[in-house]
Amino acid sequence: MRRVTLDEWLKTSPPKSEKRGRRGVRRRPTTRWKLIDSINFIRMRNEYLERKGILVRTGDRRWRIQWTSKN
């Protein structure tokens, strides 16, 4: 195997401006109604858990789950 000095290697490699980055994974965009449906489901679930006393508000944007074990 041939050894290459750093200077030789830098001469052969293209500058950073010419290097191309890897493209990200293309995914099908989520439709608007699916996003709205998901948000509504999460809100309804949280309201239900709040009414039952399972989800307790501890701050402006903080919640705590209060578990009660019935054995």
Coordinates of N, CA and C in Angstrom, one line a residue:
M1 N 0.9 -1.2 0.0 CA 0.0 0.0 0.0 C 0.9 1.2 0.0
R2 N 0.5 2.2 -0.8 CA 1.4 3.4 -1.0 C 1.0 4.4 0.1
R3 N 2.0 5.0 0.7 CA 1.8 6.0 1.7 C 1.7 7.4 1.0
V4 N 0.7 8.2 1.5 CA 0.5 9.5 0.9 C 0.7 10.5 2.0
T5 N 1.4 11.5 1.7 CA 1.6 12.6 2.7 C 0.4 13.5 2.7
L6 N 0.2 14.3 3.7 CA -0.9 15.1 3.8 C -1.0 16.1 2.7
D7 N 0.1 16.7 2.3 CA 0.2 17.6 1.2 C -0.3 17.0 -0.1
E8 N 0.1 15.8 -0.4 CA -0.4 15.1 -1.6 C -1.9 14.9 -1.6
W9 N -2.3 14.5 -0.4 CA -3.7 14.1 -0.3 C -4.6 15.4 -0.4
L10 N -4.1 16.5 0.2 CA -4.9 17.8 0.0 C -4.9 18.3 -1.4
K11 N -3.9 18.0 -2.2 CA -3.9 18.4 -3.6 C -4.9 17.6 -4.4
T12 N -5.1 16.4 -4.1 CA -6.0 15.5 -4.9 C -7.5 15.7 -4.4
S13 N -7.8 16.1 -3.2 CA -9.1 16.1 -2.8 C -9.8 17.5 -3.2
P14 N -11.0 17.4 -3.6 CA -11.7 18.7 -4.1 C -11.9 19.6 -2.9
P15 N -12.0 20.9 -3.1 CA -12.3 21.8 -2.0 C -13.7 21.6 -1.5
K16 N -14.0 22.0 -0.2 CA -15.3 21.8 0.4 C -16.4 22.4 -0.4
S17 N -16.2 23.5 -1.0 CA -17.3 24.1 -1.8 C -17.8 23.2 -2.9
E18 N -16.9 22.3 -3.4 CA -17.3 21.4 -4.5 C -17.9 20.1 -4.1
K19 N -17.7 19.8 -2.8 CA -18.2 18.5 -2.3 C -19.7 18.6 -2.2
R20 N -20.4 17.5 -2.5 CA -21.8 17.4 -2.4 C -22.2 16.6 -1.2
G21 N -23.2 17.1 -0.5 CA -23.6 16.4 0.7 C -24.6 15.3 0.4
R22 N -24.8 14.4 1.3 CA -25.8 13.4 1.0 C -27.2 13.9 1.2
R23 N -28.1 13.5 0.3 CA -29.5 13.9 0.4 C -30.2 13.2 1.5
G24 N -31.1 13.8 2.1 CA -31.9 13.2 3.2 C -32.9 12.2 2.6
V25 N -33.5 11.4 3.5 CA -34.5 10.4 3.1 C -35.7 11.2 2.7
R26 N -36.2 10.9 1.5 CA -37.5 11.5 1.1 C -38.7 10.7 1.6
R27 N -39.5 11.4 2.3 CA -40.7 10.8 2.8 C -41.9 11.5 2.2
R28 N -43.0 10.7 2.2 CA -44.3 11.3 1.7 C -44.8 12.3 2.8
P29 N -45.1 13.5 2.4 CA -45.6 14.5 3.4 C -46.9 14.0 4.0
T30 N -47.1 14.3 5.3 CA -48.3 14.0 6.0 C -49.4 15.0 5.6
T31 N -50.6 14.5 5.3 CA -51.7 15.3 4.9 C -52.1 16.2 6.1
R32 N -52.7 17.3 5.8 CA -53.2 18.3 6.8 C -54.2 17.7 7.7
W33 N -55.2 16.9 7.2 CA -56.2 16.3 8.0 C -55.7 15.3 9.0
K34 N -54.6 14.6 8.6 CA -54.0 13.6 9.5 C -53.4 14.3 10.7
L35 N -52.7 15.4 10.4 CA -52.1 16.2 11.5 C -53.2 16.7 12.5
I36 N -54.2 17.3 11.9 CA -55.3 17.9 12.7 C -56.0 16.8 13.5
D37 N -56.2 15.6 12.9 CA -56.8 14.5 13.6 C -56.0 14.0 14.8
S38 N -54.6 13.9 14.6 CA -53.7 13.5 15.7 C -53.8 14.5 16.8
I39 N -53.7 15.8 16.5 CA -53.8 16.8 17.6 C -55.1 16.8 18.3
N40 N -56.2 16.6 17.6 CA -57.5 16.5 18.3 C -57.5 15.3 19.2
F41 N -57.0 14.2 18.8 CA -57.0 12.9 19.6 C -56.2 13.1 20.9
I42 N -55.0 13.8 20.7 CA -54.2 14.0 21.9 C -54.9 14.9 22.9
R43 N -55.5 16.0 22.4 CA -56.3 16.9 23.3 C -57.4 16.2 24.0
M44 N -58.2 15.4 23.2 CA -59.3 14.7 23.8 C -58.9 13.7 24.9
R45 N -57.7 13.0 24.6 CA -57.2 12.0 25.6 C -56.8 12.7 26.8
N46 N -56.1 13.9 26.7 CA -55.6 14.6 27.9 C -56.8 15.2 28.7
E47 N -57.8 15.7 28.0 CA -59.0 16.1 28.8 C -59.7 15.0 29.6
Y48 N -59.8 13.8 29.0 CA -60.3 12.7 29.6 C -59.5 12.3 30.9
L49 N -58.2 12.2 30.7 CA -57.3 11.8 31.8 C -57.3 12.9 32.9
E50 N -57.5 14.2 32.5 CA -57.6 15.2 33.5 C -58.9 15.1 34.3
R51 N -60.0 14.8 33.7 CA -61.3 14.6 34.4 C -61.2 13.4 35.3
K52 N -60.5 12.3 34.9 CA -60.4 11.2 35.8 C -59.4 11.3 36.9
G53 N -58.6 12.4 36.9 CA -57.7 12.7 37.9 C -56.3 11.9 37.7
I54 N -56.1 11.4 36.5 CA -54.9 10.7 36.3 C -53.8 11.6 35.8
L55 N -54.2 12.6 35.0 CA -53.2 13.6 34.6 C -53.4 14.9 35.4
V56 N -52.3 15.3 36.1 CA -52.4 16.4 37.0 C -51.4 17.5 36.5
R57 N -52.0 18.7 36.4 CA -51.1 19.9 35.9 C -50.2 20.3 37.1
T58 N -48.9 20.4 36.8 CA -48.0 20.9 37.9 C -47.4 22.2 37.5
G59 N -47.6 22.8 36.4 CA -47.1 24.0 35.9 C -47.8 24.5 34.7
D60 N -47.2 25.5 34.1 CA -47.8 26.1 32.9 C -47.8 25.1 31.8
R61 N -46.7 24.4 31.5 CA -46.6 23.4 30.5 C -46.1 22.1 31.0
R62 N -46.4 21.8 32.3 CA -45.9 20.6 32.9 C -47.1 19.8 33.4
W63 N -46.9 18.5 33.3 CA -48.0 17.5 33.7 C -47.3 16.4 34.5
R64 N -48.1 15.8 35.4 CA -47.7 14.6 36.1 C -48.8 13.5 36.0
I65 N -48.4 12.3 35.9 CA -49.4 11.2 35.8 C -49.4 10.6 37.2
Q66 N -50.7 10.6 37.8 CA -50.9 10.1 39.1 C -51.4 8.7 39.0
W67 N -50.6 7.7 39.3 CA -50.9 6.3 39.3 C -51.5 5.9 40.6
T68 N -52.6 5.2 40.6 CA -53.1 4.5 41.8 C -53.3 3.1 41.5
S69 N -52.6 2.3 42.4 CA -52.7 0.8 42.1 C -53.8 0.2 43.0
K70 N -54.7 -0.5 42.4 CA -55.8 -1.1 43.1 C -55.6 -2.6 43.0
N71 N -55.0 -3.2 44.1 CA -54.8 -4.6 44.2 C -55.7 -5.2 45.2

